[in-house]
Short mmCIF file of C-alpha atoms and ligand atoms in Angstrom, two decimals:
data_model
loop_
_atom_site.label_atom_id
_atom_site.label_comp_id
_atom_site.label_asym_id
_atom_site.label_seq_id
_atom_site.Cartn_x
_atom_site.Cartn_y
_atom_site.Cartn_z
CA MET A 1 86.46 10.72 8.65
CA THR A 2 82.89 8.38 9.52
CA ARG A 3 82.57 6.06 7.33
CA LEU A 4 78.84 5.42 6.53
CA ILE A 5 78.27 1.79 6.43
CA ASP A 6 76.51 0.64 3.92
CA GLY A 7 73.88 -2.36 4.84
CA LYS A 8 72.36 -2.85 1.54
CA ALA A 9 75.67 -3.01 -0.62
CA MET A 10 76.93 -5.97 2.40
CA ALA A 11 73.73 -7.74 2.24
CA ALA A 12 73.84 -7.80 -1.93
CA ASN A 13 77.11 -9.72 -1.13
CA LEU A 14 75.43 -12.14 1.43
CA ARG A 15 72.35 -13.04 -0.85
CA ALA A 16 75.16 -13.70 -3.29
CA GLY A 17 77.49 -16.25 -1.15
CA ALA A 18 74.03 -18.07 -0.07
CA ALA A 19 72.72 -18.06 -3.75
CA GLN A 20 76.26 -19.62 -4.60
CA ALA A 21 76.22 -21.77 -1.58
CA VAL A 22 72.92 -22.76 -2.97
CA SER A 23 73.61 -23.86 -6.52
CA ALA A 24 76.30 -26.19 -5.44
CA LEU A 25 73.85 -28.39 -3.53
CA ASP A 26 72.58 -31.28 -5.24
CA PHE A 27 68.61 -30.17 -3.30
CA LYS A 28 66.80 -26.96 -3.02
CA PRO A 29 66.43 -25.93 0.89
CA GLY A 30 62.66 -24.34 1.82
CA LEU A 31 61.71 -21.99 4.05
CA ALA A 32 58.30 -21.26 5.24
CA VAL A 33 57.12 -17.77 6.82
CA VAL A 34 54.16 -17.60 8.28
CA LEU A 35 51.90 -14.32 8.11
CA VAL A 36 48.99 -14.29 10.37
CA GLY A 37 47.10 -10.92 9.44
CA GLU A 38 47.49 -8.26 6.97
CA ASP A 39 49.94 -5.61 9.26
CA PRO A 40 50.85 -3.01 6.37
CA ALA A 41 55.16 -3.37 7.87
CA SER A 42 54.70 -7.63 8.11
CA SER A 43 53.47 -7.56 4.74
CA VAL A 44 55.87 -5.66 3.34
CA TYR A 45 58.74 -7.80 5.54
CA VAL A 46 57.11 -10.94 4.26
CA ARG A 47 57.11 -10.11 0.72
CA ASN A 48 61.12 -8.92 1.05
CA LYS A 49 61.65 -11.88 2.56
CA GLY A 50 60.51 -14.36 -0.14
CA LYS A 51 61.53 -12.40 -3.19
CA ALA A 52 65.15 -12.79 -1.45
CA THR A 53 64.15 -16.07 -0.80
CA ILE A 54 63.40 -16.84 -3.98
CA GLU A 55 66.36 -15.05 -5.82
CA ALA A 56 68.51 -16.51 -3.95
CA GLY A 57 67.91 -20.20 -5.22
CA LEU A 58 65.59 -21.73 -2.47
CA ASN A 59 61.59 -22.27 -2.55
CA SER A 60 59.88 -20.41 -0.76
CA PHE A 61 56.36 -21.18 1.29
CA GLU A 62 54.16 -18.21 2.14
CA HIS A 63 51.04 -19.09 4.54
CA LYS A 64 48.77 -15.72 4.68
CA LEU A 65 46.57 -15.99 7.43
CA SER A 66 43.95 -14.30 8.34
CA GLU A 67 43.60 -12.32 10.96
CA ASP A 68 41.18 -14.21 13.34
CA ILE A 69 42.70 -17.53 12.90
CA SER A 70 42.63 -19.27 16.11
CA GLU A 71 46.16 -20.43 17.89
CA GLY A 72 45.04 -24.01 17.67
CA GLU A 73 44.92 -23.83 13.56
CA LEU A 74 48.21 -21.72 13.79
CA LEU A 75 49.46 -24.57 16.32
CA SER A 76 48.14 -27.06 14.02
CA LEU A 77 49.73 -25.08 11.19
CA ILE A 78 53.12 -25.55 12.61
CA ASP A 79 53.29 -29.07 13.41
CA LYS A 80 52.51 -29.70 9.59
CA LEU A 81 55.78 -27.35 8.73
CA ASN A 82 57.53 -29.41 11.09
CA LYS A 83 56.73 -32.35 9.39
CA ASP A 84 56.90 -31.73 5.99
CA ASP A 85 60.58 -32.29 4.33
CA SER A 86 60.28 -29.82 2.11
CA VAL A 87 60.74 -27.29 4.72
CA ASP A 88 63.65 -26.75 5.94
CA GLY A 89 62.93 -23.61 7.86
CA ILE A 90 60.12 -22.05 9.21
CA LEU A 91 59.86 -18.42 10.68
CA VAL A 92 56.50 -17.04 12.08
CA GLN A 93 56.33 -13.33 11.32
CA LEU A 94 55.72 -11.51 14.54
CA PRO A 95 53.92 -9.46 16.10
CA LEU A 96 50.68 -12.02 16.21
CA PRO A 97 47.31 -10.86 17.14
CA ALA A 98 47.14 -10.44 20.71
CA HIS A 99 44.30 -13.12 21.12
CA ILE A 100 47.57 -16.11 20.65
CA ASP A 101 50.49 -16.43 22.43
CA ALA A 102 53.46 -15.29 20.72
CA GLU A 103 55.58 -17.48 22.81
CA ARG A 104 53.10 -20.94 22.87
CA ILE A 105 54.28 -20.31 18.50
CA LEU A 106 57.66 -19.23 18.45
CA ASN A 107 57.63 -23.17 21.04
CA ALA A 108 56.43 -24.84 19.31
CA ILE A 109 58.78 -24.84 16.28
CA ASP A 110 60.88 -27.26 15.73
CA PRO A 111 64.54 -25.49 16.46
CA ASP A 112 66.13 -27.61 13.61
CA LYS A 113 64.23 -25.38 11.67
CA ASP A 114 64.20 -22.28 13.71
CA VAL A 115 65.49 -19.93 11.41
CA ASP A 116 64.85 -16.89 13.67
CA GLY A 117 67.01 -18.21 16.28
CA PHE A 118 64.44 -17.41 19.33
CA HIS A 119 63.27 -21.03 19.81
CA PRO A 120 64.27 -21.32 24.08
CA THR A 121 66.94 -23.85 22.40
CA ASN A 122 68.44 -21.90 20.45
CA VAL A 123 68.78 -18.84 23.10
CA GLY A 124 70.44 -21.17 25.38
CA ARG A 125 72.90 -22.75 22.49
CA LEU A 126 73.87 -19.30 21.78
CA TRP A 127 74.83 -17.71 25.47
CA SER A 128 76.18 -21.57 25.75
CA GLY A 129 78.35 -19.88 23.13
CA ILE A 130 77.17 -23.28 20.38
CA ALA A 131 75.07 -20.97 18.53
CA ALA A 132 73.58 -23.09 15.73
CA LEU A 133 71.06 -20.48 14.02
CA ALA A 134 71.48 -17.05 15.82
CA PRO A 135 68.46 -14.53 15.83
CA CYS A 136 69.34 -12.73 12.50
CA THR A 137 68.97 -9.06 12.84
CA PRO A 138 72.27 -9.25 15.87
CA THR A 139 73.51 -11.67 13.36
CA GLY A 140 73.53 -8.98 10.51
CA CYS A 141 74.43 -6.62 13.21
CA MET A 142 78.01 -8.11 14.31
CA ARG A 143 78.89 -8.75 10.28
CA MET A 144 78.36 -4.14 10.05
CA ILE A 145 80.53 -4.69 13.09
CA HIS A 146 83.72 -6.65 11.81
CA GLY A 147 83.49 -4.75 8.50
CA VAL A 148 84.69 -1.81 10.49
CA LEU A 149 86.13 -2.78 13.35
CA PRO A 150 88.34 -6.00 13.33
CA LYS A 151 88.95 -6.22 17.30
CA ILE A 152 86.03 -5.98 19.30
CA SER A 153 87.89 -7.18 22.71
CA GLY A 154 88.25 -5.17 25.38
CA LYS A 155 85.33 -2.66 23.54
CA GLU A 156 82.62 -0.52 25.62
CA ALA A 157 79.79 -2.14 23.99
CA VAL A 158 76.51 -0.20 25.12
CA ILE A 159 73.18 -2.12 24.08
CA VAL A 160 70.15 0.39 24.20
CA GLY A 161 67.06 -2.02 24.32
CA ARG A 162 66.38 -5.42 25.71
CA SER A 163 64.45 -7.41 23.73
CA ASN A 164 64.50 -11.39 22.95
CA ILE A 165 64.89 -10.91 18.80
CA VAL A 166 67.40 -7.70 19.53
CA GLY A 167 68.76 -6.83 22.78
CA LYS A 168 69.33 -9.63 24.46
CA PRO A 169 70.95 -11.99 21.21
CA MET A 170 73.23 -8.87 20.37
CA ALA A 171 74.52 -9.00 23.97
CA ALA A 172 75.48 -12.41 24.02
CA MET A 173 77.12 -12.61 20.58
CA LEU A 174 78.97 -8.66 21.74
CA LEU A 175 79.91 -10.62 25.08
CA ALA A 176 81.33 -14.20 23.15
CA GLN A 177 83.63 -11.63 21.13
CA SER A 178 85.38 -10.81 24.53
CA ALA A 179 83.21 -6.63 24.45
CA THR A 180 82.49 -5.49 27.57
CA VAL A 181 78.72 -5.09 27.65
CA SER A 182 75.82 -2.84 29.43
CA ILE A 183 72.12 -3.41 28.14
CA ALA A 184 69.98 -0.25 28.72
CA HIS A 185 66.53 0.13 29.03
CA SER A 186 63.70 2.18 29.85
CA GLN A 187 64.78 2.19 33.71
CA THR A 188 68.06 2.70 32.89
CA THR A 189 68.74 6.71 34.73
CA ASP A 190 71.82 8.12 33.37
CA LEU A 191 71.00 6.10 29.67
CA LYS A 192 72.98 9.64 28.12
CA GLU A 193 75.97 8.89 30.61
CA ARG A 194 75.86 5.24 29.68
CA CYS A 195 76.17 6.30 26.09
CA GLN A 196 78.58 8.27 26.10
CA THR A 197 81.32 5.63 27.16
CA ALA A 198 80.39 3.02 24.15
CA ASP A 199 82.96 2.03 21.65
CA ILE A 200 80.70 -0.06 20.39
CA LEU A 201 76.39 1.25 20.60
CA ILE A 202 74.09 -0.50 19.46
CA ALA A 203 70.41 1.29 19.20
CA ALA A 204 66.81 -1.17 19.34
CA VAL A 205 64.42 0.91 21.28
CA GLY A 206 61.80 1.86 18.49
CA ARG A 207 62.23 5.55 19.18
CA PRO A 208 62.53 7.88 16.22
CA GLU A 209 66.19 9.47 16.29
CA MET A 210 65.79 9.68 20.55
CA ILE A 211 69.77 8.92 20.56
CA ARG A 212 72.08 12.05 20.27
CA GLY A 213 74.75 13.60 18.98
CA ASP A 214 75.60 14.59 22.04
CA TRP A 215 75.36 11.13 23.40
CA ILE A 216 77.90 9.36 20.68
CA LYS A 217 81.82 8.18 21.90
CA PRO A 218 83.75 10.33 19.20
CA GLY A 219 85.12 7.18 17.31
CA ALA A 220 82.10 5.07 18.66
CA VAL A 221 80.35 2.69 15.69
CA VAL A 222 76.89 2.92 15.70
CA ILE A 223 74.53 -0.06 14.82
CA ASP A 224 70.66 1.76 14.39
CA VAL A 225 68.14 -1.12 14.65
CA GLY A 226 65.92 0.93 15.33
CA ILE A 227 62.63 0.97 12.01
CA ASN A 228 60.55 4.20 13.29
CA ARG A 229 57.65 6.07 10.53
CA VAL A 230 57.55 9.42 10.96
CA ILE A 231 55.02 12.21 9.30
CA GLN A 232 57.22 15.21 7.86
CA ASP A 233 55.81 18.45 7.65
CA ASP A 234 54.56 17.85 4.07
CA GLY A 235 52.82 15.04 5.89
CA LYS A 236 54.92 12.71 3.76
CA ASN A 237 56.18 9.85 5.49
CA ARG A 238 60.02 8.41 6.27
CA LEU A 239 61.95 6.19 8.21
CA VAL A 240 64.61 7.41 10.90
CA GLY A 241 66.35 5.46 12.98
CA ASP A 242 67.10 5.56 16.98
CA VAL A 243 69.62 7.39 16.20
CA ALA A 244 69.74 11.62 15.54
CA PHE A 245 71.72 10.49 12.46
CA GLY A 246 73.34 13.48 10.95
CA GLU A 247 74.49 14.95 14.57
CA ALA A 248 75.50 11.17 15.49
CA ALA A 249 77.67 11.05 12.08
CA GLU A 250 79.62 13.89 13.37
CA ARG A 251 81.25 11.98 15.79
CA ALA A 252 80.68 8.93 14.77
CA ARG A 253 83.95 6.61 12.74
CA ALA A 254 81.04 4.38 11.49
CA ILE A 255 77.43 4.75 11.54
CA THR A 256 74.54 2.31 10.04
CA PRO A 257 71.72 4.31 8.34
CA VAL A 258 67.82 4.10 8.39
CA PRO A 259 67.19 2.42 6.15
CA GLY A 260 69.35 0.56 4.09
CA GLY A 261 71.21 -0.76 7.02
CA VAL A 262 70.65 -2.86 9.55
CA GLY A 263 67.30 -4.23 8.14
CA PRO A 264 68.88 -5.41 4.26
CA MET A 265 70.97 -7.25 6.44
CA THR A 266 68.44 -9.00 8.57
CA ILE A 267 66.99 -10.60 5.12
CA ALA A 268 70.47 -11.23 3.92
CA CYS A 269 71.46 -13.17 7.84
CA LEU A 270 67.89 -15.19 7.14
CA ILE A 271 68.75 -16.37 3.76
CA GLU A 272 72.18 -17.52 5.25
CA ASN A 273 70.30 -19.40 8.58
CA ALA A 274 67.39 -21.57 6.24
CA VAL A 275 70.68 -22.43 3.82
CA ARG A 276 72.23 -23.51 7.42
CA ALA A 277 69.49 -25.33 9.19
CA ALA A 278 68.69 -27.32 5.55
CA CYS A 279 72.40 -28.35 5.38
CA MET A 280 72.39 -29.78 8.96
CA ARG A 281 68.96 -31.34 9.04
CA ARG A 282 70.76 -33.31 6.20
CA SER A 283 74.11 -34.06 8.27
CA ARG A 284 75.78 -32.28 5.68
CA PRO A 285 78.72 -29.91 6.36
CA ILE A 286 77.77 -25.87 6.49
CA PRO A 287 79.13 -24.27 2.97
CA GLU A 288 81.16 -20.99 2.98
CA MET A 289 78.64 -17.81 2.52
P1 LIG B 1 60.97 -4.00 22.06
O1 LIG B 1 59.67 -3.12 22.02
O2 LIG B 1 60.79 -5.03 22.28
O3 LIG B 1 62.05 -3.60 23.03
C1 LIG B 1 62.27 -2.05 22.61
C2 LIG B 1 62.86 -1.95 23.71
O4 LIG B 1 63.73 -0.24 24.02
C3 LIG B 1 63.09 -2.22 25.54
O5 LIG B 1 63.84 -3.00 26.07
C4 LIG B 1 62.59 -0.96 26.36
O6 LIG B 1 62.24 -1.21 27.38
C5 LIG B 1 63.74 -0.27 25.78
N1 LIG B 1 63.05 1.48 25.48
C6 LIG B 1 62.07 1.79 25.55
N2 LIG B 1 61.99 3.53 25.67
C7 LIG B 1 63.09 3.04 26.22
C8 LIG B 1 63.50 4.83 26.11
N3 LIG B 1 62.84 5.59 26.91
N4 LIG B 1 64.78 4.72 27.08
C9 LIG B 1 65.75 3.07 27.14
N5 LIG B 1 65.34 2.01 26.72
C10 LIG B 1 63.94 2.11 26.27
O7 LIG B 1 61.59 -3.57 20.15
P2 LIG B 1 62.51 -4.24 19.44
O8 LIG B 1 63.35 -4.78 20.05
O9 LIG B 1 61.57 -5.63 18.57
O10 LIG B 1 62.57 -3.50 18.26
C11 LIG B 1 63.43 -2.22 18.46
C12 LIG B 1 63.69 -1.55 17.20
O11 LIG B 1 64.13 -1.93 16.30
C13 LIG B 1 61.74 -1.22 16.81
O12 LIG B 1 61.94 0.43 16.14
C14 LIG B 1 62.11 -1.99 15.74
O13 LIG B 1 60.99 -2.06 14.45
C15 LIG B 1 63.30 -2.01 14.76
N6 LIG B 1 63.72 -3.52 14.38
C16 LIG B 1 64.62 -3.38 13.53
C17 LIG B 1 64.66 -4.86 12.72
C18 LIG B 1 65.46 -4.63 11.77
O14 LIG B 1 65.62 -5.99 11.17
N7 LIG B 1 65.82 -3.33 11.16
C19 LIG B 1 64.57 -6.36 13.44
C20 LIG B 1 63.93 -5.92 14.94
C21 LIG B 1 63.22 -4.97 14.76
P3 LIG B 1 61.98 -1.99 28.54
O15 LIG B 1 62.02 -3.62 28.03
O16 LIG B 1 62.39 -1.64 29.43
O17 LIG B 1 60.24 -1.74 28.37
#
C-alpha cells in the first residue's frame, strides 16, 4: 500500500526537537528574515517562518523593505546583520525584484550566518561532504526519504529541476548517500523514460502536475517539491505539486502531498539551521534535534 509522507507531522516533530534544544541553551539564537516588496506568496512564507522561529524559542527579526529599495541599501542592511552579534542566521526571501542582483546579495551574507546554505562557501562545503549549513528544502526532502527508505545506497535517483536552491543541492545530498543520481531539466529529451527508472523521484520544476502516473516506477519514493497555484473550474485557487498526485499514488511506495509535504519540512529545517549556526558561531556543541 502506498504510504503518504506526512511532512506536516514530521515537521512538527522536528520543530519540537529544536525547541527543546533551544530551551537547554543559556542564550537565545536569533534569526533575521529580510523581505523585499509585497509578493503575496513570499509574504506568507516570511510570516510562517517568523511564527515558527518564535514558537521554537528563538528571536525573530523581520526586515520588511519597500520594493524600490536600492541594491546598495540592501547590501548595507546585510552588512549590519553580519556584524550584529544577536543575529545568528540571515535569510533573504527570494525572489528579489529584478533591479537587484540576487547573487550579489546572497554572496554578501556571512557564510557562518547563511541559514539557507546558498553562499558559494557553503555550496562548496556541501559538494565536498563537509556541509555545516545545507539548503533547507533538500535537507527536508532527505529526512522524508530516510523515513521511508532506510538504505539509499545503490538506488537510482532522478531529480527533475536543476536550480541552485533545490535540484543541485538535492543531487549533492543523494550522491553523498551513494545513490546513482541523474538531474533532468527543460532540455532533457527523454524525461518520461528517465523518470520511469527512478527508485527515488524528486520533482522540483514548478509546472502543475507535469509528472504523470505512468512516469512513476512501481514502488518508487516520490518527493514533490513543486508548489503551484491553479484556478479550478469553480474559480477557486488550489495548490498542486509537480506530480499528478492521485495517479502517482497508485504506483509509488511512498509519496509526499502538496500542500503538507515538503513545504513544512523546509521551515523546520530552517529553524534547525538557525540553532546550528548559533552554536557553531559560539563554538558550542551542536545539540541533537
Ligand atoms: P526554478 O524555476 O529555479 O527551476 C525549475 C527547474 O525546472 C529548472 O531547472 C528547469 O530547467 C526545470 N524545468 C522547467 N520546465 C521543465 C520541463 N518541461 N521539463 C523538465 N524540466 C523543466 O524553480 P525552483 O527550483 O526554485 O522551484 C521548483 C518548484 O519548487 C517551484 O514550484 C517552487 O515553488 C517549489 N519550491 C518549493 C519549496 C518548498 O519549500 N516546498 C522551496 C523551493 C521551491 P532549466 O534549468 O533547463 O530551465
